[in-house]
Coordinates of N, CA and C in Angstrom, one line a residue:
M1 N -33.4 30.3 -53.4 CA -34.4 29.2 -54.0 C -33.9 28.0 -52.8
S2 N -35.1 27.7 -52.6 CA -34.9 26.1 -51.5 C -34.2 25.0 -52.3
A3 N -33.8 24.1 -51.5 CA -33.3 22.9 -51.9 C -34.0 22.2 -53.0
R4 N -35.3 22.2 -52.3 CA -36.7 21.4 -52.8 C -36.9 22.0 -54.5
E5 N -36.6 23.2 -54.7 CA -36.7 23.6 -56.2 C -35.7 23.0 -57.1
D6 N -34.6 22.3 -56.5 CA -33.5 21.4 -57.3 C -34.3 20.0 -57.6
H7 N -35.0 19.5 -56.7 CA -35.5 18.3 -57.1 C -36.2 18.0 -58.4
L8 N -36.2 16.7 -58.6 CA -36.8 16.4 -59.9 C -38.4 15.8 -60.2
V9 N -38.9 16.3 -60.9 CA -40.4 15.9 -61.2 C -40.5 15.3 -62.5
E10 N -41.4 14.6 -62.8 CA -41.6 13.4 -63.8 C -42.5 14.5 -65.1
L11 N -42.1 14.8 -66.2 CA -42.7 15.5 -67.4 C -43.7 14.4 -67.9
V12 N -44.9 14.9 -67.8 CA -46.0 14.0 -68.7 C -46.5 14.6 -69.8
D13 N -47.6 13.8 -70.5 CA -48.5 14.4 -71.4 C -49.9 14.7 -70.5
D14 N -51.0 15.0 -71.3 CA -52.0 15.7 -70.9 C -52.8 13.9 -70.6
G15 N -52.1 12.8 -70.8 CA -52.7 11.6 -70.4 C -52.2 10.8 -69.0
G16 N -51.1 11.5 -68.9 CA -50.1 11.0 -67.9 C -49.1 10.2 -68.0
T17 N -48.7 10.1 -69.2 CA -47.6 9.2 -69.6 C -46.4 10.1 -69.5
V18 N -45.4 9.4 -68.9 CA -44.4 9.9 -68.5 C -43.6 10.2 -69.8
L19 N -42.7 11.4 -69.8 CA -42.1 12.0 -71.1 C -40.8 12.2 -70.7
G20 N -40.4 12.7 -69.7 CA -39.0 12.8 -69.0 C -39.1 13.4 -67.7
E21 N -37.9 14.2 -67.3 CA -37.9 14.8 -66.1 C -37.3 16.1 -66.1
T22 N -37.5 16.9 -65.2 CA -36.7 18.3 -65.1 C -37.1 18.5 -63.5
S23 N -36.3 19.8 -63.3 CA -36.3 20.3 -61.9 C -37.6 21.0 -61.8
V24 N -37.8 21.0 -60.3 CA -39.4 21.8 -59.7 C -39.1 23.2 -60.5
A25 N -37.9 24.0 -60.2 CA -37.8 25.3 -60.7 C -37.8 25.2 -62.1
A26 N -37.5 24.7 -62.8 CA -37.6 24.8 -64.7 C -39.2 24.5 -64.8
A27 N -39.5 23.4 -64.2 CA -40.9 23.2 -64.6 C -42.0 24.4 -64.4
H28 N -41.5 25.1 -63.2 CA -42.7 26.3 -63.1 C -42.0 27.4 -63.8
Q29 N -41.1 27.6 -64.4 CA -40.6 29.0 -65.0 C -41.5 28.9 -66.2
P30 N -42.0 30.1 -66.8 CA -42.7 30.6 -68.0 C -42.1 29.7 -69.0
P31 N -42.8 29.3 -70.1 CA -44.2 29.1 -70.1 C -45.0 27.8 -69.2
G32 N -43.9 27.0 -68.6 CA -44.5 26.1 -67.6 C -44.2 24.8 -68.6
Q33 N -43.8 23.5 -67.7 CA -44.0 22.4 -68.4 C -45.2 21.4 -67.8
L34 N -45.7 21.0 -68.3 CA -46.6 19.9 -67.9 C -46.1 18.7 -67.2
H35 N -46.3 18.7 -65.8 CA -45.5 17.6 -64.9 C -46.3 17.0 -63.9
R36 N -46.3 15.9 -63.2 CA -46.9 15.2 -62.4 C -46.9 16.0 -61.0
A37 N -48.3 16.0 -60.2 CA -48.3 16.6 -59.1 C -49.1 16.0 -58.1
F38 N -49.3 16.2 -57.0 CA -50.6 15.6 -56.0 C -51.0 16.6 -55.3
S39 N -52.5 16.7 -54.7 CA -53.0 17.5 -53.7 C -53.5 16.5 -52.9
V40 N -53.3 16.8 -51.4 CA -53.9 16.0 -50.3 C -55.1 16.8 -49.7
L41 N -56.2 16.1 -49.6 CA -57.0 16.7 -48.5 C -57.3 15.9 -47.5
L42 N -57.4 16.4 -46.2 CA -57.3 15.6 -44.9 C -58.8 15.8 -44.6
I43 N -59.7 15.0 -44.4 CA -61.0 15.0 -43.9 C -61.2 14.6 -42.4
D44 N -62.2 15.3 -41.7 CA -62.6 14.7 -40.3 C -63.7 13.9 -40.6
P45 N -64.1 13.2 -39.3 CA -65.3 12.5 -39.3 C -66.5 13.3 -39.7
A46 N -66.6 14.6 -39.5 CA -67.7 15.4 -39.8 C -67.8 15.8 -41.3
G47 N -66.7 15.5 -42.3 CA -66.6 15.7 -43.6 C -66.2 17.3 -43.7
R48 N -65.5 17.9 -42.6 CA -64.6 18.9 -43.0 C -63.4 18.8 -43.6
V49 N -63.0 19.7 -44.6 CA -61.5 19.4 -44.9 C -60.5 20.6 -44.2
L50 N -59.4 19.9 -44.0 CA -58.3 21.0 -43.5 C -57.6 21.6 -44.4
L51 N -57.5 22.7 -44.9 CA -56.8 23.7 -45.3 C -55.5 24.4 -44.7
Q52 N -54.7 24.7 -45.5 CA -53.4 25.3 -45.1 C -53.4 26.8 -46.0
Q53 N -52.8 27.6 -44.9 CA -52.4 28.7 -45.8 C -50.7 28.9 -46.2
R54 N -50.5 29.0 -47.4 CA -49.3 28.7 -48.1 C -48.4 30.1 -47.4
A55 N -47.2 29.5 -46.8 CA -46.3 30.2 -46.3 C -46.0 31.6 -47.1
S56 N -45.2 32.7 -46.7 CA -45.2 34.0 -47.4 C -44.4 33.9 -48.2
V57 N -43.3 32.8 -48.1 CA -41.9 32.6 -48.6 C -42.2 31.3 -49.9
K58 N -43.3 31.0 -50.0 CA -43.6 30.3 -51.4 C -43.1 30.7 -52.5
T59 N -42.9 30.1 -53.4 CA -42.5 30.9 -54.6 C -43.6 30.8 -55.4
R60 N -44.5 29.9 -55.3 CA -45.9 30.1 -56.2 C -47.3 30.3 -55.2
F61 N -48.1 31.3 -55.5 CA -49.1 31.7 -54.8 C -48.8 31.5 -53.2
P62 N -47.9 32.3 -52.9 CA -47.9 32.6 -51.3 C -48.8 33.2 -50.8
L63 N -49.4 32.6 -49.5 CA -50.3 33.3 -48.4 C -51.7 32.8 -49.1
R64 N -52.1 32.3 -50.3 CA -53.1 31.8 -50.5 C -53.6 30.4 -50.0
W65 N -55.0 30.6 -49.5 CA -55.4 29.0 -48.8 C -55.4 28.1 -49.8
A66 N -55.1 26.9 -49.6 CA -54.8 25.6 -50.2 C -55.4 24.5 -49.5
N67 N -55.5 23.2 -50.1 CA -55.8 21.9 -49.6 C -54.5 21.7 -48.6
S68 N -54.8 20.7 -47.9 CA -54.1 20.2 -47.0 C -52.5 20.1 -47.0
C69 N -52.2 19.8 -48.1 CA -50.8 19.6 -48.6 C -50.6 19.3 -50.1
C70 N -49.4 19.9 -50.6 CA -49.3 19.6 -51.8 C -47.9 19.3 -52.3
G71 N -47.6 18.7 -53.3 CA -46.1 18.4 -54.0 C -46.1 17.7 -55.2
H72 N -44.7 17.0 -55.5 CA -44.4 16.5 -56.4 C -43.8 15.1 -56.3
P73 N -44.5 14.0 -56.5 CA -43.5 12.8 -56.7 C -42.2 12.8 -57.4
E74 N -41.2 12.3 -56.9 CA -39.8 12.0 -57.4 C -40.4 11.1 -58.6
P75 N -39.4 10.9 -59.8 CA -39.5 10.1 -60.7 C -39.4 8.9 -60.4
G76 N -40.6 7.9 -60.7 CA -40.6 6.5 -60.4 C -41.3 6.5 -58.7
Q77 N -41.5 7.5 -58.0 CA -41.8 7.3 -56.7 C -43.5 7.2 -56.8
S78 N -43.7 6.3 -55.8 CA -45.5 6.3 -55.8 C -46.0 7.3 -55.3
L79 N -47.2 7.7 -55.5 CA -47.9 9.1 -55.2 C -48.3 8.9 -53.9
R80 N -48.4 8.0 -52.8 CA -49.0 7.7 -51.4 C -47.5 7.8 -50.9
T81 N -46.4 7.4 -51.4 CA -45.2 7.7 -50.5 C -44.7 9.0 -50.4
A82 N -44.9 9.7 -52.0 CA -44.7 11.0 -52.0 C -45.3 11.9 -51.1
A83 N -46.8 11.8 -51.1 CA -47.6 12.4 -50.4 C -47.4 12.3 -48.7
N84 N -47.1 11.3 -48.3 CA -46.7 11.1 -46.9 C -45.6 11.8 -46.3
R85 N -44.6 12.1 -47.3 CA -43.3 12.4 -47.0 C -43.6 14.1 -46.9
R86 N -44.5 14.6 -48.0 CA -44.7 16.1 -47.6 C -45.7 16.5 -46.7
L87 N -46.7 15.5 -46.1 CA -47.6 15.5 -44.8 C -46.7 15.5 -43.6
L88 N -45.5 14.9 -43.9 CA -44.6 14.9 -42.6 C -44.0 16.2 -42.6
E89 N -43.2 16.7 -43.7 CA -42.7 17.7 -44.1 C -43.5 19.1 -43.7
E90 N -44.4 19.0 -44.1 CA -45.5 20.3 -43.9 C -46.2 20.6 -42.9
L91 N -46.7 19.2 -42.4 CA -47.6 19.3 -41.2 C -47.1 18.5 -40.1
G92 N -46.2 17.8 -40.2 CA -45.7 17.0 -39.0 C -46.4 16.1 -38.6
V93 N -47.3 15.3 -39.8 CA -48.4 14.0 -39.5 C -48.0 13.1 -40.3
G94 N -48.3 11.7 -39.8 CA -48.4 10.8 -41.0 C -47.4 9.6 -40.1
P95 N -47.8 8.5 -41.0 CA -48.3 8.3 -42.0 C -49.9 8.1 -42.4
V96 N -50.6 8.6 -43.2 CA -51.8 8.6 -43.5 C -52.3 7.7 -44.6
G97 N -53.4 6.9 -44.3 CA -54.2 6.3 -45.5 C -54.7 7.1 -46.6
L98 N -54.5 7.2 -47.9 CA -54.9 7.8 -48.5 C -55.4 7.1 -49.7
T99 N -56.3 8.0 -50.5 CA -57.1 7.1 -51.8 C -57.0 8.2 -52.8
E100 N -56.7 7.7 -53.8 CA -57.0 8.6 -55.3 C -58.2 8.7 -55.2
V101 N -58.7 10.1 -55.9 CA -60.3 10.1 -56.2 C -60.3 10.9 -57.5
G102 N -59.3 11.1 -58.3 CA -59.6 11.7 -59.5 C -58.1 12.4 -59.6
V103 N -58.2 13.2 -61.1 CA -56.9 13.7 -61.7 C -57.7 15.1 -62.1
H104 N -56.9 16.2 -62.1 CA -57.2 17.2 -63.0 C -55.8 18.1 -63.6
L105 N -56.2 18.5 -64.8 CA -55.2 19.0 -65.5 C -55.5 20.6 -65.3
Y106 N -54.3 21.3 -65.0 CA -54.6 22.8 -64.7 C -53.5 23.8 -65.2
Y107 N -53.7 24.9 -65.6 CA -52.6 25.9 -65.8 C -53.1 27.0 -65.0
A108 N -51.8 27.7 -64.4 CA -52.1 28.9 -63.6 C -51.2 29.8 -63.6
E109 N -51.1 30.9 -63.9 CA -50.0 31.9 -63.8 C -49.7 32.8 -62.5
D110 N -48.9 32.6 -61.6 CA -48.9 33.6 -60.5 C -48.5 35.0 -60.7
P111 N -49.5 35.8 -60.6 CA -49.1 37.5 -61.0 C -47.7 37.7 -59.6
S112 N -48.1 37.5 -58.7 CA -47.1 38.2 -57.7 C -45.6 37.8 -57.8
T113 N -45.3 36.4 -58.4 CA -43.9 35.9 -58.2 C -43.6 35.5 -59.7
G114 N -44.4 35.4 -60.9 CA -44.0 35.4 -62.5 C -44.1 34.0 -62.6
R115 N -44.3 33.1 -61.6 CA -44.0 31.5 -61.6 C -45.1 30.9 -62.6
V116 N -45.2 29.9 -62.7 CA -46.5 29.0 -63.7 C -46.7 27.7 -62.9
E117 N -47.9 27.4 -62.5 CA -48.1 26.3 -62.5 C -48.9 25.1 -63.4
Y118 N -48.6 24.5 -64.0 CA -48.9 23.7 -65.5 C -48.9 22.1 -65.0
E119 N -49.9 21.6 -64.2 CA -49.7 20.2 -63.5 C -51.0 19.3 -63.8
Y120 N -50.4 18.1 -64.0 CA -51.2 17.0 -64.0 C -51.5 16.3 -62.7
D121 N -52.5 16.6 -61.9 CA -52.6 16.6 -60.5 C -53.4 15.7 -60.0
H122 N -52.8 14.7 -59.3 CA -53.7 13.7 -58.8 C -54.1 14.2 -57.1
V123 N -55.4 13.9 -57.0 CA -56.1 14.2 -55.8 C -56.2 13.1 -54.9
L124 N -55.7 13.2 -53.7 CA -55.4 11.9 -52.6 C -56.4 12.7 -51.7
C125 N -57.3 11.8 -51.1 CA -57.7 12.0 -49.6 C -57.5 11.1 -48.9
G126 N -57.7 11.4 -47.2 CA -57.3 10.5 -46.3 C -58.3 11.0 -45.1
A127 N -58.6 10.1 -44.1 CA -59.2 10.5 -43.0 C -58.2 11.1 -41.8
F128 N -58.7 12.1 -41.2 CA -57.8 12.7 -40.2 C -58.6 13.1 -39.0
S129 N -58.0 12.9 -37.9 CA -59.0 13.5 -36.8 C -58.5 15.0 -36.5
P130 N -59.4 16.2 -35.9 CA -58.7 17.1 -35.4 C -58.3 17.2 -34.2
D131 N -58.1 16.0 -33.6 CA -57.6 15.7 -32.3 C -56.3 15.3 -32.3
Q132 N -55.8 15.0 -33.5 CA -54.6 14.5 -34.0 C -53.6 15.7 -33.7
P133 N -52.3 15.5 -33.2 CA -51.4 16.6 -33.1 C -50.9 17.1 -34.7
V134 N -50.8 18.4 -34.6 CA -49.9 18.7 -36.1 C -48.9 19.8 -35.6
S135 N -47.7 19.9 -36.3 CA -46.5 20.7 -36.1 C -46.1 21.4 -37.6
P136 N -47.2 22.0 -38.2 CA -46.5 22.9 -39.3 C -45.5 23.2 -39.1
D137 N -44.6 23.4 -40.4 CA -43.4 24.1 -40.8 C -43.8 25.4 -41.0
P138 N -43.4 26.3 -40.5 CA -43.7 27.9 -40.8 C -42.7 28.4 -42.0
A139 N -42.1 27.3 -42.3 CA -41.7 27.8 -43.9 C -42.5 27.2 -44.7
E140 N -43.2 26.4 -44.5 CA -44.3 25.9 -45.5 C -45.9 26.7 -45.4
V141 N -46.0 26.8 -44.1 CA -47.6 26.9 -43.7 C -47.4 28.0 -42.8
A142 N -48.5 29.1 -43.4 CA -48.7 30.1 -42.4 C -49.8 30.0 -41.4
D143 N -50.9 29.2 -42.0 CA -52.0 28.9 -40.8 C -52.6 27.7 -41.5
L144 N -53.8 27.3 -40.6 CA -54.5 26.3 -40.8 C -56.0 26.1 -40.3
R145 N -56.8 25.5 -40.8 CA -58.2 25.9 -40.6 C -59.1 24.3 -41.1
W146 N -60.2 24.1 -40.5 CA -60.8 23.1 -40.7 C -62.2 23.9 -41.6
V147 N -62.5 23.4 -42.6 CA -63.7 24.3 -43.2 C -64.8 23.1 -43.7
D148 N -66.1 23.4 -43.8 CA -67.2 22.8 -44.5 C -66.9 22.9 -46.2
P149 N -66.8 21.6 -46.9 CA -66.6 22.0 -48.0 C -67.5 22.7 -48.9
E150 N -68.9 22.7 -48.6 CA -69.9 23.3 -49.3 C -69.6 24.9 -48.9
Q151 N -69.1 24.9 -47.6 CA -68.9 26.6 -47.2 C -67.7 26.9 -48.1
L152 N -66.7 26.5 -48.4 CA -65.7 26.5 -48.9 C -65.8 26.5 -50.2
S153 N -66.4 25.9 -51.3 CA -67.0 26.3 -52.2 C -67.5 27.7 -52.5
A154 N -68.4 28.1 -51.6 CA -69.7 29.4 -51.6 C -68.0 30.5 -51.6
E155 N -67.4 30.2 -50.6 CA -66.2 31.4 -50.6 C -65.0 31.2 -51.6
I156 N -64.7 30.5 -52.2 CA -63.8 30.4 -53.4 C -64.5 31.4 -54.3
A157 N -65.9 31.1 -54.5 CA -66.8 31.8 -55.7 C -66.7 33.2 -55.3
T158 N -67.0 33.5 -53.9 CA -66.9 35.0 -53.8 C -65.5 35.7 -53.6
T159 N -64.6 35.1 -53.2 CA -63.2 35.7 -53.3 C -62.1 34.8 -53.6
P160 N -62.1 34.5 -54.6 CA -61.3 33.4 -55.5 C -59.7 33.8 -55.3
D161 N -59.4 35.2 -55.3 CA -58.2 35.4 -55.1 C -57.4 35.1 -53.6
R162 N -58.3 34.7 -52.6 CA -57.6 34.4 -51.4 C -57.2 32.9 -51.7
Y163 N -57.4 32.2 -52.7 CA -57.3 30.7 -52.8 C -56.3 30.1 -54.1
A164 N -55.7 29.4 -53.6 CA -54.9 28.7 -54.8 C -55.4 28.3 -55.8
P165 N -55.1 28.5 -57.1 CA -56.1 28.1 -58.3 C -56.4 26.6 -58.6
W166 N -55.7 25.9 -58.0 CA -56.0 24.5 -58.3 C -57.0 24.0 -57.2
L167 N -57.3 24.8 -55.9 CA -58.2 24.1 -55.2 C -59.6 24.0 -55.4
V168 N -60.2 24.7 -56.5 CA -61.5 24.4 -57.0 C -61.4 23.1 -57.5
G169 N -60.5 22.6 -58.5 CA -60.6 21.4 -59.0 C -59.9 20.2 -58.0
V170 N -59.3 20.3 -57.0 CA -59.1 19.5 -56.0 C -60.7 19.1 -55.2
L171 N -61.3 20.3 -54.7 CA -62.4 20.3 -54.0 C -63.5 19.7 -55.1
D172 N -63.3 19.7 -56.1 CA -64.4 19.4 -57.2 C -64.6 17.6 -57.4
R173 N -63.2 17.4 -57.3 CA -62.9 15.5 -57.2 C -63.2 15.5 -56.1
Y174 N -62.9 15.8 -54.9 CA -63.4 15.2 -53.4 C -65.0 15.0 -53.6
L175 N -65.9 16.3 -54.0 CA -67.2 16.2 -53.9 C -67.7 15.3 -54.6
R176 N -67.0 15.0 -55.6 CA -67.4 13.8 -56.7 C -67.3 12.6 -56.4
S177 N -66.3 12.4 -55.5 CA -65.8 10.7 -55.0 C -66.6 10.1 -54.2
G178 N -67.7 10.6 -53.5 CA -68.6 10.0 -52.6 C -67.9 9.5 -51.3
P179 N -68.6 8.5 -50.4 CA -68.5 8.7 -48.8 C -66.8 7.5 -48.9
S180 N -66.6 7.1 -50.1 CA -65.3 5.8 -50.0 C -64.1 6.6 -49.8
H181 N -64.0 7.7 -50.2 CA -62.8 8.6 -50.2 C -61.8 8.5 -49.1
T182 N -62.2 8.1 -48.0 CA -61.5 8.0 -46.5 C -60.9 6.6 -46.4
S183 N -61.5 5.6 -47.3 CA -61.0 4.1 -46.7 C -59.4 4.3 -46.9
G184 N -58.7 4.5 -48.0 CA -57.4 4.7 -47.8 C -56.6 3.3 -47.8
T185 N -55.4 3.6 -47.9 CA -54.1 2.4 -47.9 C -53.2 2.9 -47.2
P186 N -52.4 2.0 -46.5 CA -51.3 2.7 -45.8 C -49.8 3.1 -46.7
A187 N -49.2 4.0 -45.9 CA -48.4 5.1 -46.9 C -47.5 3.6 -47.5
G188 N -46.9 4.1 -48.7 CA -46.0 3.3 -49.6 C -46.5 2.3 -50.2
G189 N -48.2 2.3 -50.3 CA -48.7 1.5 -51.3 C -49.4 0.3 -51.2
G190 N -48.9 -1.2 -51.3 CA -49.6 -2.0 -50.8 C -50.0 -2.6 -52.1
P191 N -51.0 -3.6 -51.7 CA -51.6 -4.5 -53.3 C -52.3 -3.5 -54.4
A192 N -52.9 -2.2 -53.7 CA -53.8 -1.5 -54.4 C -52.7 -1.0 -55.8
E193 N -51.4 -0.6 -55.5 CA -50.7 -0.3 -56.3 C -50.1 -1.2 -57.3
A194 N -50.2 -2.6 -57.1 CA -49.3 -3.5 -58.0 C -49.7 -3.0 -59.4
G195 N -48.8 -3.2 -60.4 CA -49.1 -3.1 -61.6 C -49.3 -1.6 -62.2
V196 N -49.6 -0.8 -61.3 CA -49.6 0.7 -61.7 C -48.4 1.3 -62.1
P197 N -48.5 2.1 -63.3 CA -47.4 2.9 -63.8 C -46.7 3.8 -62.8
A198 N -45.5 3.8 -62.9 CA -44.6 4.4 -61.9 C -45.1 6.2 -61.7
G199 N -45.5 6.1 -60.4 CA -46.0 7.8 -60.0 C -47.5 7.6 -59.9
A200 N -48.1 6.5 -60.4 CA -49.5 6.5 -60.2 C -50.1 6.1 -58.9
A201 N -51.1 6.4 -58.2 CA -51.4 6.2 -56.9 C -52.1 4.6 -57.2
G202 N -53.1 4.5 -58.2 CA -53.7 3.3 -58.1 C -55.3 3.4 -58.1
G203 N -55.6 4.8 -57.9 CA -57.4 4.8 -57.9 C -57.8 5.2 -59.2
P204 N -58.9 4.8 -59.8 CA -59.8 4.9 -61.0 C -59.7 6.2 -61.3
V205 N -59.5 6.6 -62.6 CA -59.7 8.0 -62.9 C -60.6 7.7 -64.2
G206 N -61.6 8.6 -64.5 CA -62.3 8.5 -65.6 C -62.1 9.7 -66.7
P207 N -62.6 9.7 -67.5 CA -62.1 10.6 -68.8 C -62.4 12.0 -68.3
S208 N -63.6 12.3 -67.6 CA -64.1 13.5 -67.2 C -62.9 14.2 -66.0
D209 N -62.2 13.2 -65.4 CA -61.1 13.6 -64.4 C -60.1 14.6 -65.2
N210 N -59.8 14.1 -66.4 CA -58.5 14.5 -67.2 C -58.8 15.9 -67.7
A211 N -59.9 16.2 -67.7 CA -60.4 17.5 -68.6 C -59.3 18.6 -68.2
A212 N -58.8 19.2 -69.2 CA -58.0 20.4 -69.2 C -59.1 21.4 -68.7
E213 N -58.5 22.2 -67.9 CA -59.2 23.7 -67.5 C -58.4 24.8 -68.2
P214 N -59.3 25.9 -68.5 CA -58.5 27.0 -69.1 C -57.5 27.7 -68.2
P215 N -56.4 28.0 -68.9 CA -55.4 28.8 -68.5 C -56.0 29.8 -67.6
G216 N -55.2 29.9 -66.4 CA -55.6 30.8 -65.5 C -57.1 31.0 -64.9
G217 N -57.9 30.2 -65.4 CA -59.2 30.2 -64.9 C -59.6 30.3 -63.6
R218 N -58.8 29.5 -62.6 CA -59.1 29.3 -61.3 C -58.2 30.0 -60.4

């Protein structure tokens, strides 16, 4: 088990209110404990999104294609700070200006490892040029590719088992967000985060963004 499995995450209710904390490993043991997470989508000037194929050593959904970067904020840590930490660790890039475009709550069981994802997932988007250098950690990332989001939607519908189960929700929040998703703010917060509860990125979230999705449905 990697050292990151010992890191603490925030346990939350289905409205995102903090209830406590536990380790990454414990949160993902069956039947799962609802906790705060984030998913980052990097978008190029043509509107393509950067996907990563998760490394074979991942404890959850290895070798599935997923969004650019995923992770969990530590208790009390801002989402943008945590997301930029993971962008650096996974892809060797950053800091990147990020904007929250929505939240989705999902549950999924990994048949290959027996672990569970039960997450209150904040979706963060940021502009990134394909010309910028990346240095992916092979312990985190098996491969990278840029793809048109509409093409990606079609691919997921045709071959869902190739993709991480949360990617449908992440892509949906991005497509619904409109053209302002790459405006971003500098890493570590700034005025946009003032007065926001610990762990929140500060973007507006509507009721439909928090709708629970069926267990294992993605």
